[in-house]
Amino acid sequence: MTPMYLWIMAFHIIAVIAWMAGMLYLPRLLVYHCAAEKGSVQSETFKLMERRLLRGIVNPAMIATWVLGLWLAWHVADSRHALLLPGWLWAKIVLVLVLSAVHGLFARWVKAFGADQNQHSARFYRIINEVPTIIMIAIVLLVVLKPF
Ligand code: HEM
């Protein structure tokens, strides 16, 4: 591992931490937002918090995680072909695609709350809150243990 590879991996992990912090906190805000009266000061404050968290942290952190992750993957790939990746990395990329889809749903729900058109209950967002947690645990086990 070259010093450059280690620097990129360090910033990859920093971006991952920021992305996961947002992915675990955002649905929590949506849970509490469900209890706020439409048009109330509380609801308008939640809208601002959700929008700023999404645009200021979660979106840029996801982009940085992908860009740095793909750079690392390119260096892990077999020298014969960039797509000759180890099994654990393919499994990891599939899980990150699922996580990115969940990110997309969060962005859609933040937009719905922004327009006072939320369709889901607090219980729904509490259950959804567990999804990024479970995916994150599986990804970290894959990349650290490299089981296959
Ligand atoms: C976006 C797609 C991603 C790609 C292509 C990717 C790829 C990689 C690669 C190739 C490494 C280096 C592995 C090594 O040399 O040992 C790495 C390290 C790491 N990745 Fe990712 N990654 C991605 C997203 C994520 C996500 C979403 C998480 C966590 C939720 C994550 C957590 C980690 C961790 C913790 C390490 C350090 C592992 C170690 O030090 O052994 N990555 N990643």
Coordinates of C-alpha atoms and ligand atoms in Angstrom, one line a residue:
M1 CA 0.0 0.0 0.0
T2 CA 1.6 3.3 -1.1
P3 CA 1.4 6.4 1.1
M4 CA -1.1 7.9 -1.5
Y5 CA -3.3 4.8 -1.1
L6 CA -3.3 5.2 2.6
W7 CA -4.1 8.9 2.4
I8 CA -7.1 8.2 0.1
M9 CA -8.3 5.4 2.3
A10 CA -8.1 7.7 5.4
F11 CA -10.2 10.3 3.6
H12 CA -12.6 7.6 2.3
I13 CA -13.2 6.6 6.0
I14 CA -13.7 10.2 7.0
A15 CA -16.3 10.6 4.2
V16 CA -18.0 7.4 5.2
I17 CA -18.3 8.6 8.8
A18 CA -19.9 11.9 7.7
W19 CA -22.3 10.0 5.3
M20 CA -23.3 7.5 8.0
A21 CA -23.8 10.2 10.6
G22 CA -26.3 11.9 8.3
M23 CA -28.0 8.7 7.2
L24 CA -28.6 7.7 10.9
Y25 CA -29.7 11.2 12.0
L26 CA -31.9 12.2 9.1
P27 CA -34.7 9.6 9.6
R28 CA -34.6 10.4 13.4
L29 CA -35.5 14.1 12.4
L30 CA -38.3 12.7 10.2
V31 CA -39.7 10.7 13.1
Y32 CA -40.0 13.9 15.3
H33 CA -41.2 16.0 12.4
C34 CA -44.3 13.7 12.1
A35 CA -45.5 15.1 15.5
A36 CA -45.1 18.8 14.5
E37 CA -48.2 20.7 13.3
K38 CA -48.0 21.7 9.6
G39 CA -47.1 25.3 9.3
S40 CA -45.9 25.5 12.9
V41 CA -42.6 27.1 13.9
Q42 CA -41.4 23.6 15.0
S43 CA -42.3 22.1 11.6
E44 CA -40.6 24.9 9.7
T45 CA -37.4 24.5 11.9
F46 CA -37.4 20.7 11.1
K47 CA -37.6 21.5 7.4
L48 CA -34.6 23.8 7.6
M49 CA -32.6 21.2 9.7
E50 CA -33.4 18.4 7.3
R51 CA -32.6 20.4 4.1
R52 CA -29.3 21.7 5.5
L53 CA -28.3 18.2 6.8
L54 CA -29.1 16.7 3.4
R55 CA -27.5 19.3 1.2
G56 CA -24.6 20.4 3.5
I57 CA -23.4 17.0 4.8
V58 CA -25.2 13.8 3.5
N59 CA -25.1 14.6 -0.3
P60 CA -21.4 15.8 -0.4
A61 CA -20.3 13.0 1.9
M62 CA -21.9 10.3 -0.3
I63 CA -20.2 11.8 -3.4
A64 CA -16.8 11.8 -1.6
T65 CA -17.3 8.2 -0.4
W66 CA -18.0 7.0 -3.9
V67 CA -15.2 9.0 -5.7
L68 CA -12.6 7.9 -3.1
G69 CA -14.0 4.4 -2.9
L70 CA -13.8 3.9 -6.6
W71 CA -10.3 5.2 -6.7
L72 CA -9.3 2.6 -4.1
A73 CA -11.2 -0.1 -6.0
W74 CA -9.3 0.8 -9.1
H75 CA -6.1 0.2 -7.2
V76 CA -7.4 -3.1 -5.7
A77 CA -8.5 -4.4 -9.1
D78 CA -6.4 -7.1 -10.8
S79 CA -3.8 -5.4 -13.2
R80 CA -5.3 -7.5 -16.1
H81 CA -8.7 -5.7 -15.9
A82 CA -10.3 -3.0 -13.8
L83 CA -13.4 -5.1 -13.3
L84 CA -11.5 -8.1 -11.9
L85 CA -12.4 -7.2 -8.3
P86 CA -12.3 -9.5 -5.3
G87 CA -15.6 -11.0 -4.2
W88 CA -15.9 -9.0 -1.0
L89 CA -15.6 -5.8 -3.0
W90 CA -18.3 -6.7 -5.4
A91 CA -20.6 -7.6 -2.4
K92 CA -19.6 -4.3 -0.8
I93 CA -20.4 -2.3 -4.0
V94 CA -23.9 -4.0 -4.2
L95 CA -24.6 -3.0 -0.6
V96 CA -23.4 0.6 -1.2
L97 CA -25.8 0.8 -4.2
V98 CA -28.6 -0.3 -1.9
L99 CA -27.5 2.3 0.7
S100 CA -27.4 5.0 -2.1
A101 CA -31.0 4.0 -3.1
V102 CA -32.1 4.5 0.6
H103 CA -30.3 7.9 0.5
G104 CA -32.4 8.7 -2.6
L105 CA -35.6 7.8 -0.7
F106 CA -34.5 10.0 2.3
A107 CA -34.1 12.9 -0.2
R108 CA -37.6 12.3 -1.6
W109 CA -39.1 12.3 1.9
V110 CA -37.3 15.4 3.0
K111 CA -38.8 17.1 -0.2
A112 CA -42.3 15.8 0.7
F113 CA -42.0 17.2 4.3
G114 CA -40.7 20.5 2.7
A115 CA -44.0 20.7 0.8
D116 CA -46.1 19.6 3.8
Q117 CA -47.0 16.4 1.9
N118 CA -45.5 13.7 4.1
Q119 CA -47.4 10.4 3.6
H120 CA -45.7 8.2 6.3
S121 CA -46.0 7.7 10.1
A122 CA -43.4 8.2 12.8
R123 CA -43.4 4.4 13.2
F124 CA -42.5 4.0 9.5
Y125 CA -39.5 6.3 9.9
R126 CA -38.4 4.5 13.1
I127 CA -38.3 1.2 11.2
I128 CA -36.6 2.8 8.2
N129 CA -34.0 4.2 10.6
E130 CA -32.6 0.7 11.1
V131 CA -31.9 0.0 7.4
P132 CA -28.8 2.1 7.0
T133 CA -27.5 0.8 10.3
I134 CA -27.8 -2.8 9.2
I135 CA -26.3 -2.1 5.8
M136 CA -23.4 -0.2 7.4
I137 CA -22.5 -3.1 9.7
A138 CA -22.5 -5.5 6.8
I139 CA -20.3 -3.2 4.7
V140 CA -17.7 -2.7 7.4
L141 CA -17.5 -6.4 8.2
L142 CA -17.0 -7.2 4.5
V143 CA -14.2 -4.6 4.0
V144 CA -12.3 -5.4 7.2
L145 CA -12.7 -9.2 7.2
K146 CA -12.7 -9.7 3.4
P147 CA -14.4 -13.2 3.9
F148 CA -14.4 -14.1 0.1
Ligands
HEM1 C1 -19.1 3.8 -2.6 C2 -18.6 2.7 -2.9 C3 -17.3 2.2 -2.1 C4 -16.2 1.6 -2.7 C5 -16.0 1.3 -4.2 C6 -15.3 1.2 -1.6 C7 -14.1 0.6 -1.8 C8 -13.2 0.5 -0.8 C9 -11.8 -0.1 -1.0 C10 -11.3 -0.7 -2.3 C11 -11.2 0.0 0.2 C12 -9.8 -0.5 0.6 C13 -9.7 -1.8 1.2 C14 -8.3 -2.2 1.5 O1 -7.4 -1.9 0.9 O2 -8.2 -3.0 2.5 C15 -12.1 0.5 1.2 C16 -11.8 0.7 2.5 C17 -12.8 1.0 3.5 N1 -14.2 1.2 3.2 FE1 -15.0 1.5 1.4 N2 -15.9 1.6 -0.4 C18 -17.1 2.2 -0.7 C19 -18.0 2.7 0.3 C20 -17.9 2.4 1.6 C21 -19.0 2.6 2.6 C22 -20.4 3.1 2.3 C23 -18.4 2.2 3.8 C24 -19.1 2.1 5.2 C25 -20.4 2.2 5.4 C26 -17.0 1.9 3.6 C27 -16.2 1.5 4.6 C28 -14.8 1.3 4.4 C29 -13.9 1.1 5.5 C30 -14.2 1.1 7.0 C31 -12.6 0.9 4.9 C32 -11.2 0.6 5.6 C33 -11.0 -0.8 5.7 C34 -9.7 -1.2 6.3 O3 -9.0 -0.3 6.8 O4 -9.3 -2.4 6.4 N3 -16.7 2.0 2.3 N4 -13.3 0.8 0.5

